[in-house]
Amino acid sequence: GGAPMGGAPMGGAPMGGGPMNLAALQARVAEATSKVEAVEAAVQEVVGTSKALTATSDADVLQSTSDELQNQQKALMEVQKSLTQDITEARKAGVSATSSVTDLSKLSPRLRSLQMGLTLEVTKLRGFLTRASAGAANVKQQAATSAANKVAEERDSKELQEALPATKEIVNTAEDSVEAIVMMAAPLIADPPDDDGDILNRATEEIELSAADAQTKITEARSQINLKLQGARKFAPETRKIALTEFSSMQQKLTEAQKKLNPYKAFKKEFGQRVQARKALQELSDKLAENELEVEKVKMMTSSAEAGQLTEDEISSAEKVIHPAKAAIENMIRMLEQKLKTSDGPMKDELVQMKDKTTALKKDLDTVVQLLSKQRQSFATAEMLKSASEKVDKADESLKKCQEAEMPFLKGIEVLPGEESVNAIRECEGAAQKAQSAVNQATTFLKTKLQEAKRLVQDLATSVTEELTAHQTRLDAVAKKVADFKKETSERKMAALLSEVIDGVSACEKTMETYAKAAEVFSSESLEAVSSSDLKEALEKSAAAEKEASAAMLEVRKTFAAKQKEARNPDSQQALAKLQARINTAQQELVKTKKAAASGEKMIKGKEVLVEEDEKIKKIEEELTIAEKKVKPGEEEAALGIEEAKVSDEDIEIMAKAFSVGSATLKGSMRVVEANAASAPPSLKTLLQKLMERCKAAQSKITELMAITKDQRERVVSDAFVREGKEKVAQVDACLEKVNEVELPFLKGIEVIALTEAKATIADSETAAEAVQSAVNGARTFIASKNLEIRKFGEAASKPAADEFAQLTERINAASAKLGTFKKDTEGRKKTALMQEAGEKVAAAEAAVKKMAELTEPFTSTEEGASAERGEAECEKLVEQMKECVAALSDASNFLGARQRDAASNSGHLATLKELQGKLKEAQAEMAKYKKVASTHEAKYMAKKVLAEAAEKLEGMDAELKKAADACAPLIEEGGLKFLVGVSVGLLATALRDHMKAKETSHEAVYKEFTGGAESLSQDAFSAHLEKLPATLSREDIEFTPERRTAMFGSIDADGDGNISLAEFKSMFVQRFVCVKEITITDVFEVSKSKTIAKVEAGSELVTEHNQKTDDSNGLTRIECTAVVADKTGFVTMHGNQGTKFVEPISPYTNFCHGVDKTLEETAKALSKVTAWFAGKVKELMSAGRDGPLAEARTELGKLRAKTQAGQDTLSKLKIKLGNGKKDYAKNEVAEKNAHIERRERKEAEVITAPATAKFETLEAGAKALDEAAKALKDITGEELDAFATPLSVVEASEKELQAVLKCVEEAKAIIKEQQGKLPTSNVRGAMLDARRELQKMNAKCETTKKQCLGALDAVHKQCQVIIGARGGEISGMLRKQALEKGLALETFFSQVASPGDEKISEDAFSKYVESLPGAAFKPEQVRLLCRHIEAGGVGRRRFQAFMQQYFAVVKGIAITDAFDISVAKTIRKAELEEVIELLEGPQTDTKSSIVRIRGKSLADGKEGWISLKGNQGTPFLQEVEKPFYWIQEDMPLEQNFKSEGSAGLVRSLKADEVLELVEGPRKETYEPGLRVKGKAILDGAMGWFTARDKTGFVFGEADSKYYSCSASVAMTDNFDIKDCKVVRKLAVGELFTVEEGPTQVADAGITRVKGKCVKDDAIGWITTKGNAGTVYAEASSKHFCILQDVPLTKQFVTSKPGEEVRVLAKGEAMQVLEGPKEEAYATETRVKVKALSDGAVGWMTMKKATVKPWTPYYKCKAAAPLHDTIAVEGATVVREIEVAEVFELLEGPTAEGDVLRMKGRAEKDGSVGWVTIKDGAGKRFFES
């Protein structure tokens, strides 16, 4: 193949000489490529040769090709090895050899691909070679085997041929021996001798000997065959098969011979038994013959059952015969089965034959039994079906009684008055009970009989089930009507009972509608476009409506609950359930509306959150922007290659704190925004989500900036941490030093010092210890927390800090140890001091008891009345002293108890304590004596004092509340106006400072500019100069209103003398600040060049007359000011570049806020104290008992206590108002400062909104004009509306205005959209945001205005509909009367009203004719309005007909009465549901009952009478409908009469798609039962059911008298003359023949003869039908029918479900009756009298749901179709294409044009008129009604 075989690299370069140069590499790559290509060509060549080879190729070629493939495999391996070495060498050359390595690497896949192909081919060829080698070996082996088999077959075949004859001979001999024995025994078996003589013995012995000999031969033959079979199994295959077949056949013969021989082996012994068996067999045979006779007799008795129904006697007679016969046959079968078990041979064969005959007899007998069963069942079911029909009829009759009972309710009065209602309901309930009972009885009967029918024979079961099902269907309809009647009765009963609840529900529903309307705005799709103020206003209105709705709901639920208790029966519960459903619906609507209102509240809150959080995030974003500028290089620095900005450590520290604060703020904002976004409306949610995205972006920015400043920040922060840690440790040291100072009194050597000094020293010691402990804890906590933080820093920053923290920790631990020692010492000193105090407390208690004794002594006087006369002052002293004593004793006791634990380890203390306890007990005993005397006076005094103190507390509370209210008044009542004026003054001062700095002028000069040279500044001069100042200074931020300028003057004029002095003017420029975070004062503005002058502590005050400014180099805001305390002037930083505030302005507002907050806090504390005092006193007095002064005081105190809660509520409300005031003020303050920006933006926004506003104003003007045009008609009612003269003018004017409004709406929306595009797309706020909202609001209002205008026109149209309704009824009634009087048909009357030659009645013609009617006094415009309503552009025939003929459909059962007045009217009948009533007169209102009634004619039966449209409770009984039309989907007959008469009464056949106008009906047609017969055709034996008489009474077949049946055997002769005739043949009983001549009486012989033709064999002759002695030999058959008209023969009984048709019976055919005739009930059919629109044909047709559909003149296009100008398609011009789903109104047709159905109509879309195809010749439908 030319491939290199060695292992040297392809390029030939040395292997160990170091890396190759580039040229050598390229050469090696080229050489390697050429070698790969060479080996590739060689491999592809040999692979191609290999692929051409197959398994059948020559073995040598396969082998040589395989060897070549293996050689190429080796060559490929060498090339692959060489290529690998080249790649390795190339890689040693480094980066410069990358391309060479790549090129060499690309060669490897090519080699791998070649290797894979070679492997596949080598494997394939190996398989071919293996199969070829194996195939050759198989051929050789097969040839050798075949030769050997052939020799063996020849040998074995010869051997077999030699052995077969001898073996066959042995078998034949054995068979012949057996046959001989059978022949010998046959005569003995057939005719055994009568005695057991010698002849018999010799014969039997001879048979047995012969049998033994035959057995020997069989045995020998079987042995020989077995030997032969063993040898045959060793034969060659083919011979073996033949041998086995032959020998097996011989074995089978021997087996058969053995079976025959076995009975004769013991022949002599068994011969007697055989003889007995033969006799028994003969007896059985005789019995079988008897049974055969009985069965034949029964079959003859029931032979006529196949031709019809047997009589009861015939069935009974047959049953008497059949039962014994059946028992005998069954007994015989059992005997035969027993005999068969013990029999064999011929005997057994005979028994089997006998059993088969007996079984056949039993089968025949079973058939007869089944036939009799069917006959008996048929006899019984006839009576059962009759009973079923009677029971269903009874239920139907009871339903009619129900209908009669409900008539009082069907006149329109739904709730009858008092007694009449009770009686009517009682009658209805009674009738319903009887009807239900009848239905239940019939239902039970039918259910039982349907179950029983399943047990009948199949054919009878089917027919009976069908008849019972028909009855069940009738009964179901009756049951449904009875159930409906019971339901209506229950509802009527409930109507009176529940009227109160119904009224309450209605009232509740109305309040719900009001509430829903008030809260409608909250369901608006553009809720976000609604302003917060509108939302709040709607919320207030809806809240009021919600209260009313909730109250109404509560009230109706109370009423409902009361009625629920009264109503216990199921009907009442059902009626209440309906009302409950209405209440629940109202409740759901209430909840839904509340939910909508809640969403509006959430929208308000969400908007507020959006504004507040937006401000916070915006501030952070601004701070981050400043920080980013500091830490990131600018464009110029980046261009110069500066990658990092230089930031001072101070800035970095500020930034770090700002980052921390910012992150916390962002987290808080995200929580707030996320919480509100969850329940916010979609639009607001989008804004909130954007806000969250901004939070995330800001957080990401913080992370980024922290990463940028990481090293410096960590270093600076670490230093700050260490510095602060040192400060905290220094604080610990300072506190520890204070401890040393505090314990000095105990270190002077005096162990027990004065108690006062000891307590003070101990208290100071404990305070100092706590301070040290607090400092230690704080330092430890700080160092621990900061240690955790610095662990996250880099080592450069964290290691020094960690070392410092370790040293500080050691100092802290040392201090903590000292503190422990100090605490222990202090504890001991404290116990000693406490023992001292215990002694003093006991002494004080003793002194108090002694004084108590002195005060008690006067009250123990024995003089009468002395105690009562003691003064109040003395009582007060006594009570106070008693309290003092009790307190002192209690204090001492408690104190001593506490000391018990302290003294446990000190014996000296224990002794002292014991002595003191003894003294205390003595004092307590003394006190108990004095307390008895004092307690009687204490209660009165205490009660009086408590109440006096309570009144004092309440007065103090009121004073505190007034003080708080006065403090809040400037903000709550005045809205912070004076503070806002101060803001304006501040803005003026700022502007003047800038002016002074720019002009380098002084306060005096500016003051002079204001005064114009005067000594003082007056208000007029101030206002005049201030008005010009914005333009002079080019400062729009100081443009103020005249009112504000006046207020500003008053604010600056501090002394109120009406003039502003120079000093007052200068004071305006003074600004005061408070330091909120420690900061330094520097000497110059620039921080980088400044030096610190002084340090300003937090809380220090700063004063300045200068403005602040920002250092662009670092983003710091600084101001020149003077520190009041330090009296140093310089520059301080107000705001850090990361947003940190160092100073805040002091303004009258901030002072006010601090003051009012403090006041409220003090007030809250004061109120809490009062509340606590009341609670304590009430609790204290709880033990005073039920009676006495203290109990009375407690009651009074409880009443007064309620005032404290009122005070708390007042304070809470005040705080809420103050909070709202602060929020409002903050907004107002920002607005005040940004007023100039807002004014500027407002002007820009107004430029954008102006075009839309102008157009919207035009729109509103148009809407107003429309409202004015429509107002005259839409706002009037009643008689005023009825008498309105110009409705048409109002409609036309309103429609004209509406078109203008709609056009203006579209123009306005287009302008709004255009102007919206001019708004900024991002960072929209302020005026631009308001502009966007304004445009959105205008856009929404455009739609609202459009809806309102459409609503206004709709209201006008509705008013017109009221007028049309009133005039339409009157005018149509007058026109009907006119036509009736003139006797004109509608078509003729139409022509009379229309102008001559017109196909339509013009508006003028209609108006003129109406005005000419007798008694007509209508407004002309009202008549024209009606005309346009009937049909615009002129009234066509169809619309005129519809107007003249007004129809109503019955929607609830109602009575038709003979008179208008309900009180005297009599019921004609009840109008049923869906019945159609044609209006004849009315509507008219019954003034007594306010019921509207009409006189109408029922299309169902033509009955005329008065009917109520609605009940007195509003229940509708009739609903106006269009006159019914139908269209049919398949051909059907149109008949002359209501009763269907078949083809005889046919008018014509209606074609599919014809349209029919209802003339009369629908009416139910009932049918007499038809007759169905099951028969067998005489012609061909075909069997099935045929109709003898159908539902119309038409007869298809009748009983045929020409068929005769022989009732006795009789001869058929060839001649009439009985004396001169020959017998043709004998006719058996039951044989049939047809009469061809006769019957003829033979007078002289006294017989009757007929000429007949036998049905059996067509034999013809004369037969005697009646003998001279009266014997009847043949009579006319009632079981044969003659077919009078072709009729189908079907397999099933039911006509409507005929199943498969057997064939059609031809006229004249004869049928043998097998079953029937049976009646077939037919379902009631609905018939209507109709008029075909195509040709005016009138007749009756049957309504079928599947094929007859309601029709309207409006068709919907199903497939696009052309609109033509003529009916003919050919040559017609296309008006336009009618699109799918378009609606097309029929004007003319449908008309058949050839095989195409066409109609003329008008397109609803554009009014186009023309002809379209409904259905084409292929059946494709283009339009459907």
mmCIF file with all atom_site columns, N, CA, C and O in Angstrom, residues 936-965:
data_model
loop_
_atom_site.group_PDB
_atom_site.id
_atom_site.type_symbol
_atom_site.label_atom_id
_atom_site.label_alt_id
_atom_site.label_comp_id
_atom_site.label_asym_id
_atom_site.label_entity_id
_atom_site.label_seq_id
_atom_site.pdbx_PDB_ins_code
_atom_site.Cartn_x
_atom_site.Cartn_y
_atom_site.Cartn_z
_atom_site.occupancy
_atom_site.B_iso_or_equiv
_atom_site.pdbx_formal_charge
_atom_site.auth_seq_id
_atom_site.auth_comp_id
_atom_site.auth_asym_id
_atom_site.auth_atom_id
_atom_site.pdbx_PDB_model_num
ATOM 1   N N  . THR A 1 936 ? -63.718 51.327 113.016 1.00 0.00 ? 936 THR A N  1
ATOM 2   C CA . THR A 1 936 ? -65.087 51.814 112.818 1.00 0.00 ? 936 THR A CA 1
ATOM 3   C C  . THR A 1 936 ? -65.107 53.181 112.175 1.00 0.00 ? 936 THR A C  1
ATOM 4   O O  . THR A 1 936 ? -66.065 53.558 111.500 1.00 0.00 ? 936 THR A O  1
ATOM 5   N N  . HIS A 1 937 ? -64.104 53.994 112.372 1.00 0.00 ? 937 HIS A N  1
ATOM 6   C CA . HIS A 1 937 ? -64.051 55.341 111.795 1.00 0.00 ? 937 HIS A CA 1
ATOM 7   C C  . HIS A 1 937 ? -63.283 55.375 110.466 1.00 0.00 ? 937 HIS A C  1
ATOM 8   O O  . HIS A 1 937 ? -63.414 56.329 109.702 1.00 0.00 ? 937 HIS A O  1
ATOM 9   N N  . GLU A 1 938 ? -62.551 54.348 110.226 1.00 0.00 ? 938 GLU A N  1
ATOM 10  C CA . GLU A 1 938 ? -61.684 54.352 109.045 1.00 0.00 ? 938 GLU A CA 1
ATOM 11  C C  . GLU A 1 938 ? -62.481 54.278 107.730 1.00 0.00 ? 938 GLU A C  1
ATOM 12  O O  . GLU A 1 938 ? -62.168 54.973 106.762 1.00 0.00 ? 938 GLU A O  1
ATOM 13  N N  . ALA A 1 939 ? -63.533 53.435 107.686 1.00 0.00 ? 939 ALA A N  1
ATOM 14  C CA . ALA A 1 939 ? -64.260 53.180 106.429 1.00 0.00 ? 939 ALA A CA 1
ATOM 15  C C  . ALA A 1 939 ? -64.858 54.458 105.871 1.00 0.00 ? 939 ALA A C  1
ATOM 16  O O  . ALA A 1 939 ? -64.698 54.770 104.686 1.00 0.00 ? 939 ALA A O  1
ATOM 17  N N  . LYS A 1 940 ? -65.563 55.238 106.725 1.00 0.00 ? 940 LYS A N  1
ATOM 18  C CA . LYS A 1 940 ? -66.183 56.467 106.226 1.00 0.00 ? 940 LYS A CA 1
ATOM 19  C C  . LYS A 1 940 ? -65.135 57.445 105.727 1.00 0.00 ? 940 LYS A C  1
ATOM 20  O O  . LYS A 1 940 ? -65.290 58.062 104.664 1.00 0.00 ? 940 LYS A O  1
ATOM 21  N N  . TYR A 1 941 ? -64.126 57.583 106.495 1.00 0.00 ? 941 TYR A N  1
ATOM 22  C CA . TYR A 1 941 ? -63.080 58.536 106.119 1.00 0.00 ? 941 TYR A CA 1
ATOM 23  C C  . TYR A 1 941 ? -62.425 58.116 104.806 1.00 0.00 ? 941 TYR A C  1
ATOM 24  O O  . TYR A 1 941 ? -62.228 58.929 103.901 1.00 0.00 ? 941 TYR A O  1
ATOM 25  N N  . MET A 1 942 ? -62.123 56.833 104.660 1.00 0.00 ? 942 MET A N  1
ATOM 26  C CA . MET A 1 942 ? -61.437 56.342 103.473 1.00 0.00 ? 942 MET A CA 1
ATOM 27  C C  . MET A 1 942 ? -62.312 56.467 102.224 1.00 0.00 ? 942 MET A C  1
ATOM 28  O O  . MET A 1 942 ? -61.826 56.823 101.138 1.00 0.00 ? 942 MET A O  1
ATOM 29  N N  . ALA A 1 943 ? -63.596 56.195 102.392 1.00 0.00 ? 943 ALA A N  1
ATOM 30  C CA . ALA A 1 943 ? -64.509 56.299 101.251 1.00 0.00 ? 943 ALA A CA 1
ATOM 31  C C  . ALA A 1 943 ? -64.554 57.726 100.746 1.00 0.00 ? 943 ALA A C  1
ATOM 32  O O  . ALA A 1 943 ? -64.463 57.987 99.534  1.00 0.00 ? 943 ALA A O  1
ATOM 33  N N  . LYS A 1 944 ? -64.702 58.650 101.614 1.00 0.00 ? 944 LYS A N  1
ATOM 34  C CA . LYS A 1 944 ? -64.782 60.055 101.230 1.00 0.00 ? 944 LYS A CA 1
ATOM 35  C C  . LYS A 1 944 ? -63.480 60.510 100.579 1.00 0.00 ? 944 LYS A C  1
ATOM 36  O O  . LYS A 1 944 ? -63.463 61.225 99.578  1.00 0.00 ? 944 LYS A O  1
ATOM 37  N N  . LYS A 1 945 ? -62.381 60.112 101.167 1.00 0.00 ? 945 LYS A N  1
ATOM 38  C CA . LYS A 1 945 ? -61.081 60.535 100.676 1.00 0.00 ? 945 LYS A CA 1
ATOM 39  C C  . LYS A 1 945 ? -60.803 59.956 99.276  1.00 0.00 ? 945 LYS A C  1
ATOM 40  O O  . LYS A 1 945 ? -60.276 60.645 98.380  1.00 0.00 ? 945 LYS A O  1
ATOM 41  N N  . VAL A 1 946 ? -61.179 58.668 99.070  1.00 0.00 ? 946 VAL A N  1
ATOM 42  C CA . VAL A 1 946 ? -60.941 58.022 97.757  1.00 0.00 ? 946 VAL A CA 1
ATOM 43  C C  . VAL A 1 946 ? -61.701 58.751 96.668  1.00 0.00 ? 946 VAL A C  1
ATOM 44  O O  . VAL A 1 946 ? -61.164 59.029 95.585  1.00 0.00 ? 946 VAL A O  1
ATOM 45  N N  . LEU A 1 947 ? -62.964 59.088 96.901  1.00 0.00 ? 947 LEU A N  1
ATOM 46  C CA . LEU A 1 947 ? -63.769 59.743 95.876  1.00 0.00 ? 947 LEU A CA 1
ATOM 47  C C  . LEU A 1 947 ? -63.245 61.147 95.582  1.00 0.00 ? 947 LEU A C  1
ATOM 48  O O  . LEU A 1 947 ? -63.232 61.604 94.431  1.00 0.00 ? 947 LEU A O  1
ATOM 49  N N  . ALA A 1 948 ? -62.841 61.839 96.655  1.00 0.00 ? 948 ALA A N  1
ATOM 50  C CA . ALA A 1 948 ? -62.283 63.178 96.447  1.00 0.00 ? 948 ALA A CA 1
ATOM 51  C C  . ALA A 1 948 ? -60.997 63.094 95.620  1.00 0.00 ? 948 ALA A C  1
ATOM 52  O O  . ALA A 1 948 ? -60.751 63.891 94.695  1.00 0.00 ? 948 ALA A O  1
ATOM 53  N N  . GLU A 1 949 ? -60.185 62.116 95.936  1.00 0.00 ? 949 GLU A N  1
ATOM 54  C CA . GLU A 1 949 ? -58.920 61.937 95.210  1.00 0.00 ? 949 GLU A CA 1
ATOM 55  C C  . GLU A 1 949 ? -59.180 61.545 93.748  1.00 0.00 ? 949 GLU A C  1
ATOM 56  O O  . GLU A 1 949 ? -58.470 61.985 92.838  1.00 0.00 ? 949 GLU A O  1
ATOM 57  N N  . ALA A 1 950 ? -60.247 60.733 93.531  1.00 0.00 ? 950 ALA A N  1
ATOM 58  C CA . ALA A 1 950 ? -60.590 60.316 92.167  1.00 0.00 ? 950 ALA A CA 1
ATOM 59  C C  . ALA A 1 950 ? -60.996 61.517 91.331  1.00 0.00 ? 950 ALA A C  1
ATOM 60  O O  . ALA A 1 950 ? -60.577 61.658 90.167  1.00 0.00 ? 950 ALA A O  1
ATOM 61  N N  . ALA A 1 951 ? -61.815 62.403 91.916  1.00 0.00 ? 951 ALA A N  1
ATOM 62  C CA . ALA A 1 951 ? -62.233 63.598 91.177  1.00 0.00 ? 951 ALA A CA 1
ATOM 63  C C  . ALA A 1 951 ? -61.026 64.459 90.841  1.00 0.00 ? 951 ALA A C  1
ATOM 64  O O  . ALA A 1 951 ? -60.919 65.015 89.736  1.00 0.00 ? 951 ALA A O  1
ATOM 65  N N  . GLU A 1 952 ? -60.119 64.579 91.775  1.00 0.00 ? 952 GLU A N  1
ATOM 66  C CA . GLU A 1 952 ? -58.906 65.358 91.548  1.00 0.00 ? 952 GLU A CA 1
ATOM 67  C C  . GLU A 1 952 ? -58.068 64.738 90.409  1.00 0.00 ? 952 GLU A C  1
ATOM 68  O O  . GLU A 1 952 ? -57.530 65.453 89.558  1.00 0.00 ? 952 GLU A O  1
ATOM 69  N N  . LYS A 1 953 ? -57.988 63.407 90.376  1.00 0.00 ? 953 LYS A N  1
ATOM 70  C CA . LYS A 1 953 ? -57.222 62.721 89.328  1.00 0.00 ? 953 LYS A CA 1
ATOM 71  C C  . LYS A 1 953 ? -57.832 62.974 87.955  1.00 0.00 ? 953 LYS A C  1
ATOM 72  O O  . LYS A 1 953 ? -57.128 63.213 86.975  1.00 0.00 ? 953 LYS A O  1
ATOM 73  N N  . LEU A 1 954 ? -59.151 62.945 87.904  1.00 0.00 ? 954 LEU A N  1
ATOM 74  C CA . LEU A 1 954 ? -59.817 63.155 86.616  1.00 0.00 ? 954 LEU A CA 1
ATOM 75  C C  . LEU A 1 954 ? -59.642 64.583 86.129  1.00 0.00 ? 954 LEU A C  1
ATOM 76  O O  . LEU A 1 954 ? -59.481 64.831 84.929  1.00 0.00 ? 954 LEU A O  1
ATOM 77  N N  . GLU A 1 955 ? -59.710 65.557 87.066  1.00 0.00 ? 955 GLU A N  1
ATOM 78  C CA . GLU A 1 955 ? -59.474 66.949 86.681  1.00 0.00 ? 955 GLU A CA 1
ATOM 79  C C  . GLU A 1 955 ? -58.055 67.102 86.117  1.00 0.00 ? 955 GLU A C  1
ATOM 80  O O  . GLU A 1 955 ? -57.835 67.780 85.099  1.00 0.00 ? 955 GLU A O  1
ATOM 81  N N  . GLY A 1 956 ? -57.115 66.482 86.772  1.00 0.00 ? 956 GLY A N  1
ATOM 82  C CA . GLY A 1 956 ? -55.739 66.525 86.274  1.00 0.00 ? 956 GLY A CA 1
ATOM 83  C C  . GLY A 1 956 ? -55.610 65.895 84.905  1.00 0.00 ? 956 GLY A C  1
ATOM 84  O O  . GLY A 1 956 ? -54.878 66.394 84.027  1.00 0.00 ? 956 GLY A O  1
ATOM 85  N N  . MET A 1 957 ? -56.340 64.788 84.678  1.00 0.00 ? 957 MET A N  1
ATOM 86  C CA . MET A 1 957 ? -56.290 64.125 83.374  1.00 0.00 ? 957 MET A CA 1
ATOM 87  C C  . MET A 1 957 ? -56.847 65.031 82.284  1.00 0.00 ? 957 MET A C  1
ATOM 88  O O  . MET A 1 957 ? -56.267 65.149 81.188  1.00 0.00 ? 957 MET A O  1
ATOM 89  N N  . ASP A 1 958 ? -57.973 65.674 82.572  1.00 0.00 ? 958 ASP A N  1
ATOM 90  C CA . ASP A 1 958 ? -58.561 66.579 81.581  1.00 0.00 ? 958 ASP A CA 1
ATOM 91  C C  . ASP A 1 958 ? -57.604 67.730 81.264  1.00 0.00 ? 958 ASP A C  1
ATOM 92  O O  . ASP A 1 958 ? -57.484 68.153 80.103  1.00 0.00 ? 958 ASP A O  1
ATOM 93  N N  . ALA A 1 959 ? -56.959 68.242 82.295  1.00 0.00 ? 959 ALA A N  1
ATOM 94  C CA . ALA A 1 959 ? -56.007 69.326 82.075  1.00 0.00 ? 959 ALA A CA 1
ATOM 95  C C  . ALA A 1 959 ? -54.844 68.863 81.195  1.00 0.00 ? 959 ALA A C  1
ATOM 96  O O  . ALA A 1 959 ? -54.398 69.595 80.294  1.00 0.00 ? 959 ALA A O  1
ATOM 97  N N  . GLU A 1 960 ? -54.370 67.652 81.422  1.00 0.00 ? 960 GLU A N  1
ATOM 98  C CA . GLU A 1 960 ? -53.282 67.109 80.612  1.00 0.00 ? 960 GLU A CA 1
ATOM 99  C C  . GLU A 1 960 ? -53.709 66.936 79.153  1.00 0.00 ? 960 GLU A C  1
ATOM 100 O O  . GLU A 1 960 ? -52.952 67.230 78.228  1.00 0.00 ? 960 GLU A O  1
ATOM 101 N N  . LEU A 1 961 ? -54.922 66.456 78.963  1.00 0.00 ? 961 LEU A N  1
ATOM 102 C CA . LEU A 1 961 ? -55.424 66.272 77.596  1.00 0.00 ? 961 LEU A CA 1
ATOM 103 C C  . LEU A 1 961 ? -55.567 67.609 76.877  1.00 0.00 ? 961 LEU A C  1
ATOM 104 O O  . LEU A 1 961 ? -55.262 67.719 75.680  1.00 0.00 ? 961 LEU A O  1
ATOM 105 N N  . LYS A 1 962 ? -56.058 68.628 77.600  1.00 0.00 ? 962 LYS A N  1
ATOM 106 C CA . LYS A 1 962 ? -56.199 69.957 76.982  1.00 0.00 ? 962 LYS A CA 1
ATOM 107 C C  . LYS A 1 962 ? -54.834 70.512 76.619  1.00 0.00 ? 962 LYS A C  1
ATOM 108 O O  . LYS A 1 962 ? -54.628 71.111 75.557  1.00 0.00 ? 962 LYS A O  1
ATOM 109 N N  . LYS A 1 963 ? -53.885 70.298 77.523  1.00 0.00 ? 963 LYS A N  1
ATOM 110 C CA . LYS A 1 963 ? -52.526 70.754 77.260  1.00 0.00 ? 963 LYS A CA 1
ATOM 111 C C  . LYS A 1 963 ? -51.966 70.074 76.006  1.00 0.00 ? 963 LYS A C  1
ATOM 112 O O  . LYS A 1 963 ? -51.338 70.735 75.145  1.00 0.00 ? 963 LYS A O  1
ATOM 113 N N  . ALA A 1 964 ? -52.219 68.771 75.854  1.00 0.00 ? 964 ALA A N  1
ATOM 114 C CA . ALA A 1 964 ? -51.736 68.039 74.690  1.00 0.00 ? 964 ALA A CA 1
ATOM 115 C C  . ALA A 1 964 ? -52.417 68.524 73.422  1.00 0.00 ? 964 ALA A C  1
ATOM 116 O O  . ALA A 1 964 ? -51.782 68.697 72.374  1.00 0.00 ? 964 ALA A O  1
ATOM 117 N N  . ALA A 1 965 ? -53.740 68.745 73.502  1.00 0.00 ? 965 ALA A N  1
ATOM 118 C CA . ALA A 1 965 ? -54.478 69.220 72.332  1.00 0.00 ? 965 ALA A CA 1
ATOM 119 C C  . ALA A 1 965 ? -53.995 70.592 71.897  1.00 0.00 ? 965 ALA A C  1
ATOM 120 O O  . ALA A 1 965 ? -53.834 70.869 70.699  1.00 0.00 ? 965 ALA A O  1
#
